[in-house]
mmCIF file of C-alpha atoms in Angstrom:
data_model
loop_
_atom_site.group_PDB
_atom_site.id
_atom_site.type_symbol
_atom_site.label_atom_id
_atom_site.label_comp_id
_atom_site.label_asym_id
_atom_site.label_seq_id
_atom_site.Cartn_x
_atom_site.Cartn_y
_atom_site.Cartn_z
ATOM 1 C CA UNK A 95 63.871 106.156 -69.826
ATOM 2 C CA UNK A 96 64.274 109.666 -68.131
ATOM 3 C CA UNK A 97 67.421 109.944 -66.065
ATOM 4 C CA UNK A 98 65.302 112.229 -63.308
ATOM 5 C CA UNK A 99 61.652 113.434 -62.420
ATOM 6 C CA UNK A 100 59.933 115.695 -64.925
ATOM 7 C CA UNK A 101 59.651 119.412 -64.223
ATOM 8 C CA UNK A 102 57.218 120.612 -61.451
ATOM 9 C CA UNK A 103 54.977 123.061 -62.179
ATOM 10 C CA UNK A 104 56.306 125.514 -59.889
ATOM 11 C CA UNK A 105 60.060 124.780 -61.661
ATOM 12 C CA UNK A 106 58.066 125.185 -65.034
ATOM 13 C CA UNK A 107 56.974 128.566 -64.018
ATOM 14 C CA UNK A 108 60.131 129.814 -63.067
ATOM 15 C CA UNK A 109 62.242 128.681 -66.177
ATOM 16 C CA UNK A 110 59.441 130.919 -67.929
ATOM 17 C CA UNK A 111 59.721 134.011 -65.824
ATOM 18 C CA UNK A 112 63.316 133.699 -65.919
ATOM 19 C CA UNK A 113 63.324 133.172 -69.596
ATOM 20 C CA UNK A 114 60.868 136.315 -69.816
ATOM 21 C CA UNK A 115 63.356 138.469 -67.983
ATOM 22 C CA UNK A 116 66.076 137.568 -70.747
ATOM 23 C CA UNK A 117 68.260 135.490 -68.854
ATOM 24 C CA UNK A 118 70.487 132.593 -70.389
ATOM 25 C CA UNK A 119 69.682 128.750 -70.259
ATOM 26 C CA UNK A 120 72.657 128.500 -68.325
ATOM 27 C CA UNK A 121 71.523 130.902 -65.958
ATOM 28 C CA UNK A 122 68.421 129.483 -65.283
ATOM 29 C CA UNK A 123 69.704 125.850 -64.971
ATOM 30 C CA UNK A 124 72.399 127.005 -62.252
ATOM 31 C CA UNK A 125 69.785 128.964 -60.118
ATOM 32 C CA UNK A 126 67.145 125.843 -60.305
ATOM 33 C CA UNK A 127 69.310 122.892 -60.171
ATOM 34 C CA UNK A 128 68.516 121.349 -63.141
ATOM 35 C CA UNK A 129 70.351 120.206 -66.794
ATOM 36 C CA UNK A 130 70.474 122.634 -69.512
ATOM 37 C CA UNK A 131 69.183 120.328 -72.106
ATOM 38 C CA UNK A 132 65.743 119.909 -69.537
ATOM 39 C CA UNK A 133 65.670 123.504 -69.943
ATOM 40 C CA UNK A 134 66.290 124.286 -73.525
ATOM 41 C CA UNK A 135 63.684 121.020 -74.295
ATOM 42 C CA UNK A 136 61.227 122.448 -72.149
ATOM 43 C CA UNK A 137 61.687 126.343 -73.551
ATOM 44 C CA UNK A 138 61.718 124.885 -77.235
ATOM 45 C CA UNK A 139 57.822 124.020 -76.738
ATOM 46 C CA UNK A 140 56.071 123.926 -72.939
ATOM 47 C CA UNK A 141 53.232 122.732 -74.486
ATOM 48 C CA UNK A 142 54.100 119.317 -75.173
ATOM 49 C CA UNK A 143 57.193 119.175 -72.373
ATOM 50 C CA UNK A 144 56.025 116.077 -70.919
ATOM 51 C CA UNK A 145 53.649 114.269 -73.231
ATOM 52 C CA UNK A 146 54.649 111.024 -74.515
ATOM 53 C CA UNK A 147 54.270 110.199 -78.573
ATOM 54 C CA UNK A 148 52.210 107.546 -79.949
ATOM 55 C CA UNK A 149 54.621 104.982 -80.940
ATOM 56 C CA UNK A 150 54.160 101.463 -82.556
ATOM 57 C CA UNK A 151 51.368 99.992 -85.295
ATOM 58 C CA UNK A 152 47.878 101.348 -85.267
ATOM 59 C CA UNK A 153 45.527 98.627 -84.775
ATOM 60 C CA UNK A 154 43.722 98.052 -87.546
ATOM 61 C CA UNK A 155 40.336 96.773 -85.814
ATOM 62 C CA UNK A 156 39.114 99.444 -82.841
ATOM 63 C CA UNK A 157 37.397 97.316 -79.859
ATOM 64 C CA UNK A 158 33.838 97.931 -81.748
ATOM 65 C CA UNK A 159 34.935 95.615 -84.774
ATOM 66 C CA UNK A 160 36.206 92.888 -82.458
ATOM 67 C CA UNK A 161 33.047 92.342 -80.240
ATOM 68 C CA UNK A 162 31.145 92.024 -83.701
ATOM 69 C CA UNK A 163 33.496 89.900 -84.786
ATOM 70 C CA UNK A 164 33.068 87.673 -81.688
ATOM 71 C CA UNK A 165 29.636 88.043 -81.473
ATOM 72 C CA UNK A 166 29.525 86.886 -85.195
ATOM 73 C CA UNK A 167 31.399 84.286 -84.793
ATOM 74 C CA UNK A 168 29.884 82.586 -81.609
ATOM 75 C CA UNK A 169 26.335 82.922 -82.784
ATOM 76 C CA UNK A 170 26.608 81.798 -85.649
ATOM 77 C CA UNK A 171 28.008 79.104 -88.426
ATOM 78 C CA UNK A 172 29.734 81.813 -90.523
ATOM 79 C CA UNK A 173 33.330 81.073 -91.574
ATOM 80 C CA UNK A 174 36.099 83.613 -90.747
ATOM 81 C CA UNK A 175 36.134 84.979 -94.782
ATOM 82 C CA UNK A 176 32.428 85.504 -94.659
ATOM 83 C CA UNK A 177 32.633 87.472 -91.217
ATOM 84 C CA UNK A 178 35.992 89.491 -92.839
ATOM 85 C CA UNK A 179 34.012 90.234 -95.892
ATOM 86 C CA UNK A 180 30.741 91.538 -94.037
ATOM 87 C CA UNK A 181 32.360 93.552 -91.328
ATOM 88 C CA UNK A 182 35.554 94.808 -91.662
ATOM 89 C CA UNK A 183 36.345 93.756 -96.001
ATOM 90 C CA UNK A 184 39.621 96.179 -95.603
ATOM 91 C CA UNK A 185 41.215 93.864 -93.249
ATOM 92 C CA UNK A 186 42.850 90.507 -93.646
ATOM 93 C CA UNK A 187 41.321 87.148 -92.923
ATOM 94 C CA UNK A 188 44.251 86.035 -90.667
ATOM 95 C CA UNK A 189 43.314 89.666 -88.816
ATOM 96 C CA UNK A 190 40.009 88.219 -88.226
ATOM 97 C CA UNK A 191 41.049 85.257 -86.652
ATOM 98 C CA UNK A 192 43.750 86.304 -84.870
ATOM 99 C CA UNK A 193 40.886 88.936 -83.362
ATOM 100 C CA UNK A 194 38.481 85.416 -82.768
ATOM 101 C CA UNK A 195 41.185 83.849 -81.044
#
């Protein structure tokens, strides 16, 4: 979790302009009142500053596949394995069963 709030648009503009003028990160941090680390992070890559990276394992089933599984299992007498073979053959039958819970 961050220790302080993210940079405002005004602060980002100040940092960019001071950096273009040739001022050091230490000078900018004293002038703006923010840490050297946050200023360096912003100057390293201003376009991705403040965005989170995706973490965790990606889902095997998307929303559409989940809906199809539920519809197929609720409207027929097919087993979980049969539905898995027809709709999503690239996942385990246990994953299909979990989606149906």
